[in-house]
Short mmCIF file of C-alpha atoms in Angstrom, two decimals:
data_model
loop_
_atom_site.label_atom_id
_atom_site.label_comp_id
_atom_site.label_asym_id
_atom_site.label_seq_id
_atom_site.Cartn_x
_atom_site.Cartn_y
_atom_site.Cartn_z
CA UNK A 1 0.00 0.00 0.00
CA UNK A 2 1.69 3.67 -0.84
CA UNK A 3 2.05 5.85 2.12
CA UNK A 4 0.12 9.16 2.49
CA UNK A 5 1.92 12.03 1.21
CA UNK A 6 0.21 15.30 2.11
CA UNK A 7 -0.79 17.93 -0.10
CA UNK A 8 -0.87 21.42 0.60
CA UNK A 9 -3.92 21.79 2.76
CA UNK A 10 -5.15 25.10 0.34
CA UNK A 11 -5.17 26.20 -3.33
CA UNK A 12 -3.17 29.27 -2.57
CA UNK A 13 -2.73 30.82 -5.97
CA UNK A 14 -5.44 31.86 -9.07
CA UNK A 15 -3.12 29.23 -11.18
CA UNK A 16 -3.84 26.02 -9.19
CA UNK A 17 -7.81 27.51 -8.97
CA UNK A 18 -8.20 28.24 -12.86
CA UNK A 19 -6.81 24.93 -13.80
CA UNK A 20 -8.47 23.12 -10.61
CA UNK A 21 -11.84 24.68 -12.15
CA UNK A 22 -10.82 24.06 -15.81
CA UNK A 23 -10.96 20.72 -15.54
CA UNK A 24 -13.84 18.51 -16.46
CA UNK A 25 -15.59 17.33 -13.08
CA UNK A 26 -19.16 17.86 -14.72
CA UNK A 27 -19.71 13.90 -14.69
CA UNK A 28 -18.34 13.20 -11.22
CA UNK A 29 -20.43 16.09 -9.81
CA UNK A 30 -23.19 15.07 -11.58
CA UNK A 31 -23.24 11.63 -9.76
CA UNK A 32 -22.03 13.16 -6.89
CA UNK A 33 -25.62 15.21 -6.83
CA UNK A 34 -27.58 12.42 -7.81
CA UNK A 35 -26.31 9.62 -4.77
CA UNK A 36 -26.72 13.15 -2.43
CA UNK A 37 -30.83 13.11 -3.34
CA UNK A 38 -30.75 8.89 -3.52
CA UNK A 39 -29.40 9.10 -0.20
CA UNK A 40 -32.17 11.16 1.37
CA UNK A 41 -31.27 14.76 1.24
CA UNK A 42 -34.70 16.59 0.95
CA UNK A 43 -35.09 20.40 0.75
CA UNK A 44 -32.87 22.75 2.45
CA UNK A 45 -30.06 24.53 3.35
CA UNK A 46 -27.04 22.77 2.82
CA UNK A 47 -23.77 22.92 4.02
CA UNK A 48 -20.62 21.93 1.59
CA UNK A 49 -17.31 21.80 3.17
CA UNK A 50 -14.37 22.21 0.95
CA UNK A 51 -16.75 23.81 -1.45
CA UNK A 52 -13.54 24.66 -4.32
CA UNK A 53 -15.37 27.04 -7.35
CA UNK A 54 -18.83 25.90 -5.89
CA UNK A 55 -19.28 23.24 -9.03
CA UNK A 56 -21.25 21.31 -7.21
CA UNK A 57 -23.64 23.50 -5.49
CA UNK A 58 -24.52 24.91 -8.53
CA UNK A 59 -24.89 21.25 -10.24
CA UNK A 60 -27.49 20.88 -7.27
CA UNK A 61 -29.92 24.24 -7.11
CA UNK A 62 -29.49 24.40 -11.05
CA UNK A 63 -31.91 20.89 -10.77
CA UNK A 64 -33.15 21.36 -7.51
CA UNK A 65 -34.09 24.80 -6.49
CA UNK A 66 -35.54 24.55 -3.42
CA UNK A 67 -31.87 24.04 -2.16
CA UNK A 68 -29.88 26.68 -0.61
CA UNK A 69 -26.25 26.01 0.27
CA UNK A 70 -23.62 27.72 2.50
CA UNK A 71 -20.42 27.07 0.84
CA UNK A 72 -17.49 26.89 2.71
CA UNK A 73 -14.07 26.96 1.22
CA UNK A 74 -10.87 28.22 2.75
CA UNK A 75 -8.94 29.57 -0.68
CA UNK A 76 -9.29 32.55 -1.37
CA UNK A 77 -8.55 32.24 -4.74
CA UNK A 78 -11.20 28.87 -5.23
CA UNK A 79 -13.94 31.57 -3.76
CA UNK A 80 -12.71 34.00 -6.25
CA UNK A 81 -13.60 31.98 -9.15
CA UNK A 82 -16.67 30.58 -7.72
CA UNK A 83 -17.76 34.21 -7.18
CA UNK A 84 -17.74 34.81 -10.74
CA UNK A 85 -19.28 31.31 -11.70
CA UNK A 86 -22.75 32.90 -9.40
CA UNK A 87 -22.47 35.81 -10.55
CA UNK A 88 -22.69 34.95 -14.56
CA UNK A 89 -25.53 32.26 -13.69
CA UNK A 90 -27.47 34.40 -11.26
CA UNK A 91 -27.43 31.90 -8.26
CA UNK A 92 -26.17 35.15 -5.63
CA UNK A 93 -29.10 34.06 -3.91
CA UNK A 94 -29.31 30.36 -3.68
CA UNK A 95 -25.84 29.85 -2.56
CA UNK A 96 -23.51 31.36 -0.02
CA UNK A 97 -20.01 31.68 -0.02
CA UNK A 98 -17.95 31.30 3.18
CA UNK A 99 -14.45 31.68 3.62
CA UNK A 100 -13.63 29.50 6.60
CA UNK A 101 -11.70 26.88 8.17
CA UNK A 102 -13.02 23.50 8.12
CA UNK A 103 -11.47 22.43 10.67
CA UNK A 104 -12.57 25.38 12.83
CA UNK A 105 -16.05 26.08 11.28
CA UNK A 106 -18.05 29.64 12.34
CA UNK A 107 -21.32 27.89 12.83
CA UNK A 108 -23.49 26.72 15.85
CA UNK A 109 -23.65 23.10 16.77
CA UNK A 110 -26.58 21.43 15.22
CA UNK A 111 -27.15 24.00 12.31
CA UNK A 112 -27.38 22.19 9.38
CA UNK A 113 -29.71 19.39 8.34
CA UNK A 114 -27.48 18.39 5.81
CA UNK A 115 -23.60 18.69 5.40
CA UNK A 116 -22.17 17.25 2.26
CA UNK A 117 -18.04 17.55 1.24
CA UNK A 118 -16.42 16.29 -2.06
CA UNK A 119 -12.70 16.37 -1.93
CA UNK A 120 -12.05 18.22 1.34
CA UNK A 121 -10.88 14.97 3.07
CA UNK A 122 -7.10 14.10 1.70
CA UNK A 123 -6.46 18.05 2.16
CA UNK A 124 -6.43 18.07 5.33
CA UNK A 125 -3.15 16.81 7.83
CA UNK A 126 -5.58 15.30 10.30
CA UNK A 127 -8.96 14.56 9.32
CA UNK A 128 -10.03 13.86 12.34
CA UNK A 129 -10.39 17.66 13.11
CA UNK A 130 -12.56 18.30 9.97
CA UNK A 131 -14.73 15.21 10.61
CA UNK A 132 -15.33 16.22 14.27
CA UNK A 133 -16.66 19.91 13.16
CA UNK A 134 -18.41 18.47 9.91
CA UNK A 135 -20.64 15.76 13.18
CA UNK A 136 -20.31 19.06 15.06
CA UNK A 137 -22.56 20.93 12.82
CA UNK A 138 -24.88 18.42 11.77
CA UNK A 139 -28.40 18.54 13.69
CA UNK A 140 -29.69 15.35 15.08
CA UNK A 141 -31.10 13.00 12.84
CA UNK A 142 -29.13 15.20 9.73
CA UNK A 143 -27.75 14.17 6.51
CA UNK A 144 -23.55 13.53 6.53
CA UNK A 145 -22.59 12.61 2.86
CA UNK A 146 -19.21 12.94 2.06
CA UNK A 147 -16.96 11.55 -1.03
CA UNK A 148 -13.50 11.91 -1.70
CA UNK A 149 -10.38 10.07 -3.78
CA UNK A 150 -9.05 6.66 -2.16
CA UNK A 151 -5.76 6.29 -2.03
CA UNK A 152 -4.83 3.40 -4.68
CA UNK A 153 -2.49 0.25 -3.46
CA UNK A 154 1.06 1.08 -5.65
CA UNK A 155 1.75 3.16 -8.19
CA UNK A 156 1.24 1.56 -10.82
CA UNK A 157 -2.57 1.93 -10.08
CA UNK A 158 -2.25 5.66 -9.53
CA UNK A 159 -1.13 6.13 -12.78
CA UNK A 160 -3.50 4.07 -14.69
CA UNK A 161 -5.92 6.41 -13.12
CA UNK A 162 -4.22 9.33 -13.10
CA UNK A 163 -4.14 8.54 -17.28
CA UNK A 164 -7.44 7.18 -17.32
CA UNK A 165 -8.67 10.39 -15.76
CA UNK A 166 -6.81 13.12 -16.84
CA UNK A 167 -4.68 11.62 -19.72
CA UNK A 168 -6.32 14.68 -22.13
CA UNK A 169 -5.37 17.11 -18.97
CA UNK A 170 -2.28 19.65 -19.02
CA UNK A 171 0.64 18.59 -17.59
CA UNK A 172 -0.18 20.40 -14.21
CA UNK A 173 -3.58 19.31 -13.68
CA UNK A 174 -1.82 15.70 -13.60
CA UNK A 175 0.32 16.22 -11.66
CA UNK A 176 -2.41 17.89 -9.01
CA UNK A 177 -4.59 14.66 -9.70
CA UNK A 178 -1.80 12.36 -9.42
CA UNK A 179 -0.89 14.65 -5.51
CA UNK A 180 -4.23 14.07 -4.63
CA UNK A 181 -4.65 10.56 -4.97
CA UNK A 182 -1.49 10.34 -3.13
CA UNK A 183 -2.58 12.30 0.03
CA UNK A 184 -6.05 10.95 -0.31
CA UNK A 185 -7.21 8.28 2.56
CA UNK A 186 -7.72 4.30 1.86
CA UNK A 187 -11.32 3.53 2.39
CA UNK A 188 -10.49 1.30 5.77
CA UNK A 189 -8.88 4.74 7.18
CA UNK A 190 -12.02 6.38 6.31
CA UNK A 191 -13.80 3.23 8.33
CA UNK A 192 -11.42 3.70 11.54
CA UNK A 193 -12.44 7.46 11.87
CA UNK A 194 -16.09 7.49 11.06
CA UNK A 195 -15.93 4.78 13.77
CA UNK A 196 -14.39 6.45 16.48
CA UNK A 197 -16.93 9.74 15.62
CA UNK A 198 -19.31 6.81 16.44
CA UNK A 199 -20.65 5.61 13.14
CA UNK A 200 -20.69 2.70 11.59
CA UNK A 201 -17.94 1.21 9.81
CA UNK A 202 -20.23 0.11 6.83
CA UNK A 203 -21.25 3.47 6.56
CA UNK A 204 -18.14 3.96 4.20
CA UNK A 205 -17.95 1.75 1.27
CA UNK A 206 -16.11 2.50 -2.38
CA UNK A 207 -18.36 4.10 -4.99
CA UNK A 208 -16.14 3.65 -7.94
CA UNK A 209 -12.81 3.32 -9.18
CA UNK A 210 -11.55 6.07 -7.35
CA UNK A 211 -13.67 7.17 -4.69
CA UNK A 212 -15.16 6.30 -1.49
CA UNK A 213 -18.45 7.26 0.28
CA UNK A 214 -19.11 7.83 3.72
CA UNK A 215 -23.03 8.36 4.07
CA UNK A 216 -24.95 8.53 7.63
CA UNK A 217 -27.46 9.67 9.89
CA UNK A 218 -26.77 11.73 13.43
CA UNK A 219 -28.15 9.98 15.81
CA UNK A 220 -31.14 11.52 17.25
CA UNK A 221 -30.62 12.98 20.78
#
């Protein structure tokens, strides 16, 4: 099994963000949407952790409308672009962007119904801390659903997907793929940590190729 090698925790410049945002994740958030309704999420306000150019909420209230997401992301530069994204499609009102921390979050305990996160996970140096606000926020009996990259076995595996998956990608969008699969978590890490929150183990199974899937309930008070 390759070892976790951490990536830097935030897309710091308007380079990494343009070519982060250039890519083409309109499949993988399009799935990522539909297993987010499958799994229960009913009308709302959302919260998405890690939110990068806001792809995703806008995949959602563009089909859904009587969503509403706060949309946290920590770049600057990601919030930057997914300014402008709102802006040209008119969705100012129908999502919120946050700048914040997700491992120190600026929200009450309980306030969301439903917190959902693609690719925040292998960012962070310690998980733990951003799974422990992401329960923290969630109301009892709320919606967690959260996917990110699993970390492949060797190296050879990484780069069959890194060129299944970004073979027609520039030569720095690979690379940032390629980073991210390496600092991404295997899906029995995933398992140990949703366990000691107090979840089920099951509750995080592989949903493809490439990603894993960690979908639960709070437990009612």
């Amino acid at each position: 099994m390759l070892s976790r090698v951490l990536e830097p925790e935030v897309m710091d410049t308007l380079e990494e963000a343009l070519d982060y945002d250039s890519m083409d994740h309109s499949e993988v958030n399009r799935v990522f949407v539909a297993d987010f309704l499958a799994a229960g999420a009913s009308a709302g306000t959302v919260a998405d952790l890690g939110t990068g150019t806001a792809l995703i909420p806008i995949e959602l209230v563009q089909r859904h409308r009587q969503f509403e997401v706060v949309a946290v992301e920590y770049s600057r530069y990601m919030l930057l672009v997914a300014r402008e994204h709102l802006s040209r499609l008119g969705l100012r009102d129908k999502i919120f962007l946050v700048q914040a921390d997700a491992k120190r979050l600026p929200f009450a305990d309980g306030a969301f119904q439903l917190v959902m996160s693609n690719s925040l996970i292998h960012h962070l140096p310690d998980p733990w801390q951003g799974l422990v606000e992401a329960d923290r926020i969630t109301a009892p009996g709320g919606l967690l659903f959260f996917r990110d990259l699993a970390r492949p076995q060797n190296e050879q595996q990484l780069q069959h997907l890194v060129t299944q998956y970004a073979g027609n990608a520039n030569a720095h969008q690979q690379q940032m793929f390629a980073d991210s699969l390496r600092a991404a978590l295997t899906v029995e890490e995933m398992a140990e940590l949703v366990t000691r929150l107090g979840y089920p183990p099951t509750s995080v199974h592989m949903t493809s190729d490439r990603h894993w899937t960690w979908c639960a309930r709070k437990p009612r008070l």
